[in-house]
């Protein structure tokens, strides 16, 4: 059990199939991954298991554990034991002083529970993580809009203007945390105020996007009162709807459709090949809004955390 030696061992690391394999080389080149964060368990020339962390370019600290795989052809008990041993060994080396390991993320099929094979793959990895103290945090829907769908027309009820600086957006982000159905937002509120949670979300994610900030929009009533906002962006992999929300006092009036449509229109105007988005499985109103906007549920994501 060891980290890979470098790019020359990417072929070895990629012998186990997963959706992120095609991104590994670029991630290494761009500094989102490091060889010392990419661990393998090998017996002879056979890859038995692997684990890897991801972070933003230039960061010295892993942000998320997003690769954990075992050879699914191996016997069940042996497969799980090796996966657990590798994860414990790699975590001790990569995160020696970390009181709480970074969150785990896994992309899975949308119907993963309906296929015995897909279910085993997902549940085996969850079992390995649970043995190290992790628990399921949330399951999320992965969504995609295609240019084959009609581009939404302009709203007839709302006006849209650019964001007037980070302070305005953070203030609105804090307001929409009231009554949020987003699991990460609710969890943030158990540890910090809404304003602090919003500021941290902005600095840790939105402020780091290199796509144009003049894509970001505030939705207003005709008199200028803010109703909500949308943050179209590019995350380095895909064009995305990074954040879309309606303020609490304006919820229940269907404005989310107008706001999401505006974000979709902005990205569609760039000639993008797709637009990606995600929302919690339990956030039914938001999932319904994406469905009405012709976003298709093409996958899911499992998030697990350690207490």
PDB file of C-alpha atoms in Angstrom:
ATOM      1  CA  UNK A   1       0.000   0.000   0.000  1.00  0.00           C
ATOM      2  CA  UNK A   2       1.642   3.184  -1.227  1.00  0.00           C
ATOM      3  CA  UNK A   3       1.136   6.421  -3.151  1.00  0.00           C
ATOM      4  CA  UNK A   4       1.758   6.333  -6.881  1.00  0.00           C
ATOM      5  CA  UNK A   5       5.189   7.434  -8.105  1.00  0.00           C
ATOM      6  CA  UNK A   6       3.800  10.049 -10.464  1.00  0.00           C
ATOM      7  CA  UNK A   7       2.108  10.485 -13.827  1.00  0.00           C
ATOM      8  CA  UNK A   8       3.865   7.400 -15.145  1.00  0.00           C
ATOM      9  CA  UNK A   9       1.683   5.290 -12.837  1.00  0.00           C
ATOM     10  CA  UNK A  10      -1.637   6.763 -13.932  1.00  0.00           C
ATOM     11  CA  UNK A  11      -2.275   3.699 -16.085  1.00  0.00           C
ATOM     12  CA  UNK A  12      -1.924   1.543 -12.991  1.00  0.00           C
ATOM     13  CA  UNK A  13      -4.153   3.807 -10.932  1.00  0.00           C
ATOM     14  CA  UNK A  14      -6.808   3.862 -13.689  1.00  0.00           C
ATOM     15  CA  UNK A  15      -7.185   0.099 -14.029  1.00  0.00           C
ATOM     16  CA  UNK A  16     -10.272   0.198 -11.823  1.00  0.00           C
ATOM     17  CA  UNK A  17     -13.167   1.850 -13.691  1.00  0.00           C
ATOM     18  CA  UNK A  18     -14.812   5.068 -12.523  1.00  0.00           C
ATOM     19  CA  UNK A  19     -16.253   8.207 -14.088  1.00  0.00           C
ATOM     20  CA  UNK A  20     -13.343  10.419 -12.937  1.00  0.00           C
ATOM     21  CA  UNK A  21     -10.584   8.391 -14.626  1.00  0.00           C
ATOM     22  CA  UNK A  22     -10.641  10.595 -17.727  1.00  0.00           C
ATOM     23  CA  UNK A  23      -9.948  13.696 -15.596  1.00  0.00           C
ATOM     24  CA  UNK A  24      -7.002  12.404 -13.569  1.00  0.00           C
ATOM     25  CA  UNK A  25      -4.211  13.447 -15.955  1.00  0.00           C
ATOM     26  CA  UNK A  26      -5.487  17.022 -16.274  1.00  0.00           C
ATOM     27  CA  UNK A  27      -6.074  17.204 -12.522  1.00  0.00           C
ATOM     28  CA  UNK A  28      -2.445  16.271 -11.877  1.00  0.00           C
ATOM     29  CA  UNK A  29      -1.202  18.758 -14.470  1.00  0.00           C
ATOM     30  CA  UNK A  30      -3.356  21.561 -13.039  1.00  0.00           C
ATOM     31  CA  UNK A  31      -2.458  20.875  -9.400  1.00  0.00           C
ATOM     32  CA  UNK A  32      -5.868  19.619  -8.317  1.00  0.00           C
ATOM     33  CA  UNK A  33      -4.281  16.308  -7.388  1.00  0.00           C
ATOM     34  CA  UNK A  34      -0.852  15.225  -6.204  1.00  0.00           C
ATOM     35  CA  UNK A  35       0.778  11.806  -6.534  1.00  0.00           C
ATOM     36  CA  UNK A  36       1.176  11.642  -2.742  1.00  0.00           C
ATOM     37  CA  UNK A  37      -2.630  11.978  -2.437  1.00  0.00           C
ATOM     38  CA  UNK A  38      -3.251   9.024  -4.791  1.00  0.00           C
ATOM     39  CA  UNK A  39      -2.815   5.650  -3.098  1.00  0.00           C
ATOM     40  CA  UNK A  40      -2.934   2.082  -4.371  1.00  0.00           C
ATOM     41  CA  UNK A  41      -3.025  -1.404  -2.873  1.00  0.00           C
ATOM     42  CA  UNK A  42      -1.230  -3.810  -5.190  1.00  0.00           C
ATOM     43  CA  UNK A  43      -0.369  -7.485  -5.099  1.00  0.00           C
ATOM     44  CA  UNK A  44       2.272  -8.170  -7.698  1.00  0.00           C
ATOM     45  CA  UNK A  45       1.077  -6.300 -10.762  1.00  0.00           C
ATOM     46  CA  UNK A  46      -2.605  -6.474  -9.773  1.00  0.00           C
ATOM     47  CA  UNK A  47      -4.402  -3.369  -8.513  1.00  0.00           C
ATOM     48  CA  UNK A  48      -6.617  -4.391  -5.591  1.00  0.00           C
ATOM     49  CA  UNK A  49      -7.827  -0.992  -4.363  1.00  0.00           C
ATOM     50  CA  UNK A  50      -7.180   2.729  -4.692  1.00  0.00           C
ATOM     51  CA  UNK A  51      -8.008   5.988  -2.938  1.00  0.00           C
ATOM     52  CA  UNK A  52      -7.440   9.623  -3.900  1.00  0.00           C
ATOM     53  CA  UNK A  53      -8.172  13.133  -2.687  1.00  0.00           C
ATOM     54  CA  UNK A  54      -8.893  16.267  -4.724  1.00  0.00           C
ATOM     55  CA  UNK A  55      -8.390  19.946  -3.972  1.00  0.00           C
ATOM     56  CA  UNK A  56      -8.277  23.303  -5.696  1.00  0.00           C
ATOM     57  CA  UNK A  57      -5.128  24.242  -7.627  1.00  0.00           C
ATOM     58  CA  UNK A  58      -2.386  25.459  -5.358  1.00  0.00           C
ATOM     59  CA  UNK A  59      -3.926  24.167  -2.135  1.00  0.00           C
ATOM     60  CA  UNK A  60      -1.752  22.138   0.238  1.00  0.00           C
ATOM     61  CA  UNK A  61      -4.784  20.552   1.891  1.00  0.00           C
ATOM     62  CA  UNK A  62      -7.052  17.909   0.322  1.00  0.00           C
ATOM     63  CA  UNK A  63     -10.617  19.174   0.074  1.00  0.00           C
ATOM     64  CA  UNK A  64     -12.534  15.985  -0.702  1.00  0.00           C
ATOM     65  CA  UNK A  65     -12.036  12.226  -0.913  1.00  0.00           C
ATOM     66  CA  UNK A  66     -13.534  11.473  -4.315  1.00  0.00           C
ATOM     67  CA  UNK A  67     -11.950   8.173  -5.345  1.00  0.00           C
ATOM     68  CA  UNK A  68     -12.304   4.949  -3.390  1.00  0.00           C
ATOM     69  CA  UNK A  69     -12.402   1.717  -5.353  1.00  0.00           C
ATOM     70  CA  UNK A  70     -11.769  -1.969  -4.857  1.00  0.00           C
ATOM     71  CA  UNK A  71     -11.421  -4.774  -7.384  1.00  0.00           C
ATOM     72  CA  UNK A  72     -15.064  -5.847  -7.516  1.00  0.00           C
ATOM     73  CA  UNK A  73     -14.067  -9.298  -8.802  1.00  0.00           C
ATOM     74  CA  UNK A  74     -12.325 -10.141  -5.526  1.00  0.00           C
ATOM     75  CA  UNK A  75     -14.155 -12.126  -2.809  1.00  0.00           C
ATOM     76  CA  UNK A  76     -16.394  -9.927  -0.649  1.00  0.00           C
ATOM     77  CA  UNK A  77     -14.658 -10.132   2.758  1.00  0.00           C
ATOM     78  CA  UNK A  78     -11.185  -9.784   1.246  1.00  0.00           C
ATOM     79  CA  UNK A  79     -12.318  -6.886  -0.952  1.00  0.00           C
ATOM     80  CA  UNK A  80     -13.767  -4.925   1.960  1.00  0.00           C
ATOM     81  CA  UNK A  81     -10.823  -5.637   4.266  1.00  0.00           C
ATOM     82  CA  UNK A  82      -8.320  -4.418   1.685  1.00  0.00           C
ATOM     83  CA  UNK A  83     -10.376  -1.295   1.006  1.00  0.00           C
ATOM     84  CA  UNK A  84     -10.532  -0.482   4.700  1.00  0.00           C
ATOM     85  CA  UNK A  85      -6.822  -1.094   5.270  1.00  0.00           C
ATOM     86  CA  UNK A  86      -5.901   1.079   2.299  1.00  0.00           C
ATOM     87  CA  UNK A  87      -8.172   3.926   3.383  1.00  0.00           C
ATOM     88  CA  UNK A  88      -6.853   3.884   6.948  1.00  0.00           C
ATOM     89  CA  UNK A  89      -3.225   3.716   5.798  1.00  0.00           C
ATOM     90  CA  UNK A  90      -3.609   6.459   3.187  1.00  0.00           C
ATOM     91  CA  UNK A  91      -5.583   8.736   5.516  1.00  0.00           C
ATOM     92  CA  UNK A  92      -2.921   8.449   8.226  1.00  0.00           C
ATOM     93  CA  UNK A  93      -0.235   9.445   5.714  1.00  0.00           C
ATOM     94  CA  UNK A  94      -2.096  12.166   3.805  1.00  0.00           C
ATOM     95  CA  UNK A  95      -3.977  13.700   6.755  1.00  0.00           C
ATOM     96  CA  UNK A  96      -1.795  13.003   9.816  1.00  0.00           C
ATOM     97  CA  UNK A  97      -3.031  15.971  11.856  1.00  0.00           C
ATOM     98  CA  UNK A  98      -6.631  16.153  10.610  1.00  0.00           C
ATOM     99  CA  UNK A  99      -9.232  15.796  13.351  1.00  0.00           C
ATOM    100  CA  UNK A 100     -12.017  15.374  10.824  1.00  0.00           C
ATOM    101  CA  UNK A 101     -11.259  13.949   7.352  1.00  0.00           C
ATOM    102  CA  UNK A 102     -12.631  15.761   4.306  1.00  0.00           C
ATOM    103  CA  UNK A 103     -16.037  14.766   2.988  1.00  0.00           C
ATOM    104  CA  UNK A 104     -16.375  11.759   0.693  1.00  0.00           C
ATOM    105  CA  UNK A 105     -18.103  12.071  -2.671  1.00  0.00           C
ATOM    106  CA  UNK A 106     -19.043   9.383  -5.179  1.00  0.00           C
ATOM    107  CA  UNK A 107     -20.856   9.743  -8.495  1.00  0.00           C
ATOM    108  CA  UNK A 108     -23.334   6.923  -9.037  1.00  0.00           C
ATOM    109  CA  UNK A 109     -26.020   5.953 -11.581  1.00  0.00           C
ATOM    110  CA  UNK A 110     -29.467   7.536 -11.118  1.00  0.00           C
ATOM    111  CA  UNK A 111     -31.049   4.094 -10.704  1.00  0.00           C
ATOM    112  CA  UNK A 112     -28.262   2.535  -8.664  1.00  0.00           C
ATOM    113  CA  UNK A 113     -30.641   0.799  -6.272  1.00  0.00           C
ATOM    114  CA  UNK A 114     -32.388  -1.034  -9.129  1.00  0.00           C
ATOM    115  CA  UNK A 115     -29.286  -2.877 -10.368  1.00  0.00           C
ATOM    116  CA  UNK A 116     -27.717  -5.579  -8.185  1.00  0.00           C
ATOM    117  CA  UNK A 117     -24.249  -4.805  -9.583  1.00  0.00           C
ATOM    118  CA  UNK A 118     -24.493  -1.023  -9.166  1.00  0.00           C
ATOM    119  CA  UNK A 119     -25.929  -1.418  -5.700  1.00  0.00           C
ATOM    120  CA  UNK A 120     -23.063  -3.687  -4.624  1.00  0.00           C
ATOM    121  CA  UNK A 121     -20.461  -1.227  -5.913  1.00  0.00           C
ATOM    122  CA  UNK A 122     -22.024   1.679  -4.004  1.00  0.00           C
ATOM    123  CA  UNK A 123     -22.783  -0.228  -0.808  1.00  0.00           C
ATOM    124  CA  UNK A 124     -19.323  -1.854  -0.662  1.00  0.00           C
ATOM    125  CA  UNK A 125     -17.667   1.534  -0.690  1.00  0.00           C
ATOM    126  CA  UNK A 126     -20.098   2.896   1.873  1.00  0.00           C
ATOM    127  CA  UNK A 127     -19.367  -0.126   4.085  1.00  0.00           C
ATOM    128  CA  UNK A 128     -15.623   0.537   3.920  1.00  0.00           C
ATOM    129  CA  UNK A 129     -16.178   4.171   4.855  1.00  0.00           C
ATOM    130  CA  UNK A 130     -18.557   3.252   7.685  1.00  0.00           C
ATOM    131  CA  UNK A 131     -15.878   0.974   9.139  1.00  0.00           C
ATOM    132  CA  UNK A 132     -13.659   4.033   9.497  1.00  0.00           C
ATOM    133  CA  UNK A 133     -16.407   6.060  11.194  1.00  0.00           C
ATOM    134  CA  UNK A 134     -18.083   7.815   8.250  1.00  0.00           C
ATOM    135  CA  UNK A 135     -21.856   8.112   7.880  1.00  0.00           C
ATOM    136  CA  UNK A 136     -24.148   9.032   4.999  1.00  0.00           C
ATOM    137  CA  UNK A 137     -24.658  12.802   4.942  1.00  0.00           C
ATOM    138  CA  UNK A 138     -26.791  13.345   1.850  1.00  0.00           C
ATOM    139  CA  UNK A 139     -27.668  11.890  -1.537  1.00  0.00           C
ATOM    140  CA  UNK A 140     -27.825  14.398  -4.380  1.00  0.00           C
ATOM    141  CA  UNK A 141     -29.266  14.532  -7.882  1.00  0.00           C
ATOM    142  CA  UNK A 142     -26.886  15.367 -10.731  1.00  0.00           C
ATOM    143  CA  UNK A 143     -28.669  17.314 -13.464  1.00  0.00           C
ATOM    144  CA  UNK A 144     -27.891  18.362 -17.011  1.00  0.00           C
ATOM    145  CA  UNK A 145     -29.406  20.719 -19.582  1.00  0.00           C
ATOM    146  CA  UNK A 146     -28.630  20.022 -23.239  1.00  0.00           C
ATOM    147  CA  UNK A 147     -28.646  22.510 -26.148  1.00  0.00           C
ATOM    148  CA  UNK A 148     -31.167  20.200 -27.821  1.00  0.00           C
ATOM    149  CA  UNK A 149     -33.689  21.600 -25.313  1.00  0.00           C
ATOM    150  CA  UNK A 150     -35.382  24.945 -25.997  1.00  0.00           C
ATOM    151  CA  UNK A 151     -33.605  27.978 -24.575  1.00  0.00           C
ATOM    152  CA  UNK A 152     -35.907  29.643 -22.007  1.00  0.00           C
ATOM    153  CA  UNK A 153     -37.344  33.002 -22.945  1.00  0.00           C
ATOM    154  CA  UNK A 154     -36.940  36.162 -20.839  1.00  0.00           C
ATOM    155  CA  UNK A 155     -39.049  36.498 -17.715  1.00  0.00           C
ATOM    156  CA  UNK A 156     -42.214  38.572 -18.006  1.00  0.00           C
ATOM    157  CA  UNK A 157     -42.431  39.123 -14.247  1.00  0.00           C
ATOM    158  CA  UNK A 158     -38.915  39.858 -13.104  1.00  0.00           C
ATOM    159  CA  UNK A 159     -36.028  42.063 -14.125  1.00  0.00           C
ATOM    160  CA  UNK A 160     -32.388  40.977 -13.904  1.00  0.00           C
ATOM    161  CA  UNK A 161     -29.263  43.013 -13.232  1.00  0.00           C
ATOM    162  CA  UNK A 162     -25.631  42.218 -12.441  1.00  0.00           C
ATOM    163  CA  UNK A 163     -24.493  41.678  -8.860  1.00  0.00           C
ATOM    164  CA  UNK A 164     -23.213  44.885  -7.239  1.00  0.00           C
ATOM    165  CA  UNK A 165     -20.256  43.337  -5.525  1.00  0.00           C
ATOM    166  CA  UNK A 166     -19.528  40.473  -3.160  1.00  0.00           C
ATOM    167  CA  UNK A 167     -21.189  42.163  -0.195  1.00  0.00           C
ATOM    168  CA  UNK A 168     -24.592  42.258  -1.869  1.00  0.00           C
ATOM    169  CA  UNK A 169     -24.450  38.615  -2.907  1.00  0.00           C
ATOM    170  CA  UNK A 170     -23.274  37.408   0.520  1.00  0.00           C
ATOM    171  CA  UNK A 171     -26.119  39.319   2.183  1.00  0.00           C
ATOM    172  CA  UNK A 172     -28.669  37.636  -0.105  1.00  0.00           C
ATOM    173  CA  UNK A 173     -26.999  34.235   0.413  1.00  0.00           C
ATOM    174  CA  UNK A 174     -27.403  34.675   4.164  1.00  0.00           C
ATOM    175  CA  UNK A 175     -31.087  35.506   3.766  1.00  0.00           C
ATOM    176  CA  UNK A 176     -31.878  32.418   1.682  1.00  0.00           C
ATOM    177  CA  UNK A 177     -30.441  30.132   4.386  1.00  0.00           C
ATOM    178  CA  UNK A 178     -33.628  30.804   6.336  1.00  0.00           C
ATOM    179  CA  UNK A 179     -35.696  27.663   5.764  1.00  0.00           C
ATOM    180  CA  UNK A 180     -33.197  26.122   3.365  1.00  0.00           C
ATOM    181  CA  UNK A 181     -33.686  22.468   2.386  1.00  0.00           C
ATOM    182  CA  UNK A 182     -30.009  22.091   1.434  1.00  0.00           C
ATOM    183  CA  UNK A 183     -28.219  19.671   3.772  1.00  0.00           C
ATOM    184  CA  UNK A 184     -24.871  21.462   3.609  1.00  0.00           C
ATOM    185  CA  UNK A 185     -26.517  24.802   4.311  1.00  0.00           C
ATOM    186  CA  UNK A 186     -28.432  23.409   7.281  1.00  0.00           C
ATOM    187  CA  UNK A 187     -25.254  21.815   8.619  1.00  0.00           C
ATOM    188  CA  UNK A 188     -23.356  25.104   8.308  1.00  0.00           C
ATOM    189  CA  UNK A 189     -26.007  26.810  10.424  1.00  0.00           C
ATOM    190  CA  UNK A 190     -25.314  24.430  13.319  1.00  0.00           C
ATOM    191  CA  UNK A 191     -21.795  25.865  13.626  1.00  0.00           C
ATOM    192  CA  UNK A 192     -21.978  29.507  12.527  1.00  0.00           C
ATOM    193  CA  UNK A 193     -24.366  32.367  11.850  1.00  0.00           C
ATOM    194  CA  UNK A 194     -26.114  32.712   8.498  1.00  0.00           C
ATOM    195  CA  UNK A 195     -23.886  35.655   7.577  1.00  0.00           C
ATOM    196  CA  UNK A 196     -20.728  33.736   8.485  1.00  0.00           C
ATOM    197  CA  UNK A 197     -21.915  30.633   6.599  1.00  0.00           C
ATOM    198  CA  UNK A 198     -22.722  32.685   3.516  1.00  0.00           C
ATOM    199  CA  UNK A 199     -19.378  34.501   3.595  1.00  0.00           C
ATOM    200  CA  UNK A 200     -17.503  31.232   3.913  1.00  0.00           C
ATOM    201  CA  UNK A 201     -19.475  29.658   1.061  1.00  0.00           C
ATOM    202  CA  UNK A 202     -18.726  32.673  -1.109  1.00  0.00           C
ATOM    203  CA  UNK A 203     -14.997  32.695  -0.381  1.00  0.00           C
ATOM    204  CA  UNK A 204     -14.530  28.935  -0.547  1.00  0.00           C
ATOM    205  CA  UNK A 205     -16.456  28.405  -3.776  1.00  0.00           C
ATOM    206  CA  UNK A 206     -18.047  31.253  -5.720  1.00  0.00           C
ATOM    207  CA  UNK A 207     -15.114  33.653  -5.446  1.00  0.00           C
ATOM    208  CA  UNK A 208     -12.793  30.995  -6.862  1.00  0.00           C
ATOM    209  CA  UNK A 209     -14.565  30.577 -10.192  1.00  0.00           C
ATOM    210  CA  UNK A 210     -12.566  32.141 -13.010  1.00  0.00           C
ATOM    211  CA  UNK A 211     -15.589  32.472 -15.309  1.00  0.00           C
ATOM    212  CA  UNK A 212     -16.974  36.016 -15.787  1.00  0.00           C
ATOM    213  CA  UNK A 213     -18.764  37.464 -12.794  1.00  0.00           C
ATOM    214  CA  UNK A 214     -20.927  39.549 -15.091  1.00  0.00           C
ATOM    215  CA  UNK A 215     -22.852  36.311 -15.709  1.00  0.00           C
ATOM    216  CA  UNK A 216     -24.175  36.514 -12.135  1.00  0.00           C
ATOM    217  CA  UNK A 217     -27.659  37.982 -11.839  1.00  0.00           C
ATOM    218  CA  UNK A 218     -29.950  39.448  -9.194  1.00  0.00           C
ATOM    219  CA  UNK A 219     -33.664  38.986  -9.910  1.00  0.00           C
ATOM    220  CA  UNK A 220     -35.851  41.935  -8.931  1.00  0.00           C
ATOM    221  CA  UNK A 221     -39.468  43.038  -8.995  1.00  0.00           C
ATOM    222  CA  UNK A 222     -40.288  46.033 -11.226  1.00  0.00           C
ATOM    223  CA  UNK A 223     -39.679  48.362  -8.250  1.00  0.00           C
ATOM    224  CA  UNK A 224     -36.148  46.985  -7.803  1.00  0.00           C
ATOM    225  CA  UNK A 225     -36.783  44.789  -4.754  1.00  0.00           C
ATOM    226  CA  UNK A 226     -34.549  41.667  -4.902  1.00  0.00           C
ATOM    227  CA  UNK A 227     -36.430  38.386  -5.301  1.00  0.00           C
ATOM    228  CA  UNK A 228     -33.530  35.983  -5.735  1.00  0.00           C
ATOM    229  CA  UNK A 229     -30.302  35.387  -7.615  1.00  0.00           C
ATOM    230  CA  UNK A 230     -28.516  32.937  -9.878  1.00  0.00           C
ATOM    231  CA  UNK A 231     -24.792  32.253 -10.276  1.00  0.00           C
ATOM    232  CA  UNK A 232     -23.947  30.733 -13.668  1.00  0.00           C
ATOM    233  CA  UNK A 233     -20.281  29.719 -13.788  1.00  0.00           C
ATOM    234  CA  UNK A 234     -17.677  27.310 -15.120  1.00  0.00           C
ATOM    235  CA  UNK A 235     -16.042  25.084 -12.528  1.00  0.00           C
ATOM    236  CA  UNK A 236     -13.071  24.023 -14.650  1.00  0.00           C
ATOM    237  CA  UNK A 237     -14.887  20.945 -15.917  1.00  0.00           C
ATOM    238  CA  UNK A 238     -18.344  22.092 -17.021  1.00  0.00           C
ATOM    239  CA  UNK A 239     -20.606  25.133 -17.266  1.00  0.00           C
ATOM    240  CA  UNK A 240     -22.768  25.005 -14.149  1.00  0.00           C
ATOM    241  CA  UNK A 241     -25.567  26.634 -12.234  1.00  0.00           C
ATOM    242  CA  UNK A 242     -23.451  27.146  -9.131  1.00  0.00           C
ATOM    243  CA  UNK A 243     -26.196  28.685  -6.999  1.00  0.00           C
ATOM    244  CA  UNK A 244     -29.831  29.566  -7.591  1.00  0.00           C
ATOM    245  CA  UNK A 245     -32.255  30.752  -4.912  1.00  0.00           C
ATOM    246  CA  UNK A 246     -35.348  32.780  -4.091  1.00  0.00           C
ATOM    247  CA  UNK A 247     -35.564  34.888  -0.928  1.00  0.00           C
ATOM    248  CA  UNK A 248     -37.880  33.465   1.771  1.00  0.00           C
ATOM    249  CA  UNK A 249     -40.529  36.200   1.520  1.00  0.00           C
ATOM    250  CA  UNK A 250     -40.934  35.518  -2.217  1.00  0.00           C
ATOM    251  CA  UNK A 251     -41.053  31.722  -2.158  1.00  0.00           C
ATOM    252  CA  UNK A 252     -44.139  29.831  -3.284  1.00  0.00           C
ATOM    253  CA  UNK A 253     -44.873  32.141  -6.243  1.00  0.00           C
ATOM    254  CA  UNK A 254     -42.993  30.233  -8.953  1.00  0.00           C
ATOM    255  CA  UNK A 255     -40.181  32.779  -9.200  1.00  0.00           C
ATOM    256  CA  UNK A 256     -37.580  30.004  -9.060  1.00  0.00           C
ATOM    257  CA  UNK A 257     -38.543  29.083 -12.637  1.00  0.00           C
ATOM    258  CA  UNK A 258     -37.801  32.618 -13.858  1.00  0.00           C
ATOM    259  CA  UNK A 259     -34.495  32.821 -11.977  1.00  0.00           C
ATOM    260  CA  UNK A 260     -33.263  29.410 -13.134  1.00  0.00           C
ATOM    261  CA  UNK A 261     -34.332  30.207 -16.697  1.00  0.00           C
ATOM    262  CA  UNK A 262     -32.217  33.384 -16.658  1.00  0.00           C
ATOM    263  CA  UNK A 263     -29.120  31.460 -15.539  1.00  0.00           C
ATOM    264  CA  UNK A 264     -29.727  28.846 -18.204  1.00  0.00           C
ATOM    265  CA  UNK A 265     -30.160  31.544 -20.866  1.00  0.00           C
ATOM    266  CA  UNK A 266     -26.861  33.199 -19.918  1.00  0.00           C
ATOM    267  CA  UNK A 267     -24.886  29.982 -20.243  1.00  0.00           C
ATOM    268  CA  UNK A 268     -26.733  28.821 -23.361  1.00  0.00           C
ATOM    269  CA  UNK A 269     -25.747  32.115 -25.028  1.00  0.00           C
ATOM    270  CA  UNK A 270     -22.089  31.090 -24.624  1.00  0.00           C
ATOM    271  CA  UNK A 271     -22.652  28.105 -26.935  1.00  0.00           C
ATOM    272  CA  UNK A 272     -21.877  25.596 -24.193  1.00  0.00           C
ATOM    273  CA  UNK A 273     -22.213  21.848 -24.907  1.00  0.00           C
ATOM    274  CA  UNK A 274     -24.103  21.249 -21.653  1.00  0.00           C
ATOM    275  CA  UNK A 275     -25.021  22.841 -18.334  1.00  0.00           C
ATOM    276  CA  UNK A 276     -24.604  20.873 -15.122  1.00  0.00           C
ATOM    277  CA  UNK A 277     -26.281  21.384 -11.766  1.00  0.00           C
ATOM    278  CA  UNK A 278     -27.029  19.460  -8.584  1.00  0.00           C
ATOM    279  CA  UNK A 279     -29.493  19.501  -5.719  1.00  0.00           C
ATOM    280  CA  UNK A 280     -30.242  17.335  -2.711  1.00  0.00           C
ATOM    281  CA  UNK A 281     -32.559  14.382  -3.255  1.00  0.00           C
ATOM    282  CA  UNK A 282     -34.719  15.743  -0.446  1.00  0.00           C
ATOM    283  CA  UNK A 283     -34.976  19.249  -1.932  1.00  0.00           C
ATOM    284  CA  UNK A 284     -38.066  18.366  -3.947  1.00  0.00           C
ATOM    285  CA  UNK A 285     -39.083  21.954  -4.876  1.00  0.00           C
ATOM    286  CA  UNK A 286     -35.656  22.645  -6.375  1.00  0.00           C
ATOM    287  CA  UNK A 287     -35.544  19.288  -8.161  1.00  0.00           C
ATOM    288  CA  UNK A 288     -38.970  20.027  -9.633  1.00  0.00           C
ATOM    289  CA  UNK A 289     -37.782  23.435 -10.847  1.00  0.00           C
ATOM    290  CA  UNK A 290     -34.848  21.856 -12.692  1.00  0.00           C
ATOM    291  CA  UNK A 291     -37.178  19.262 -14.213  1.00  0.00           C
ATOM    292  CA  UNK A 292     -39.509  21.984 -15.498  1.00  0.00           C
ATOM    293  CA  UNK A 293     -36.459  23.741 -16.990  1.00  0.00           C
ATOM    294  CA  UNK A 294     -35.657  20.569 -18.994  1.00  0.00           C
ATOM    295  CA  UNK A 295     -32.714  19.488 -16.856  1.00  0.00           C
ATOM    296  CA  UNK A 296     -32.358  15.694 -16.922  1.00  0.00           C
ATOM    297  CA  UNK A 297     -31.305  13.622 -13.908  1.00  0.00           C
ATOM    298  CA  UNK A 298     -28.317  11.773 -15.384  1.00  0.00           C
ATOM    299  CA  UNK A 299     -26.754  10.583 -12.110  1.00  0.00           C
ATOM    300  CA  UNK A 300     -26.581  10.901  -8.370  1.00  0.00           C
ATOM    301  CA  UNK A 301     -23.916  11.687  -5.802  1.00  0.00           C
ATOM    302  CA  UNK A 302     -23.348  10.176  -2.379  1.00  0.00           C
ATOM    303  CA  UNK A 303     -21.765  12.403   0.291  1.00  0.00           C
ATOM    304  CA  UNK A 304     -20.460  10.878   3.512  1.00  0.00           C
ATOM    305  CA  UNK A 305     -18.845  12.628   6.461  1.00  0.00           C
ATOM    306  CA  UNK A 306     -16.979  11.840   9.665  1.00  0.00           C
ATOM    307  CA  UNK A 307     -18.149  13.271  12.995  1.00  0.00           C
TER     308      UNK A 307
END
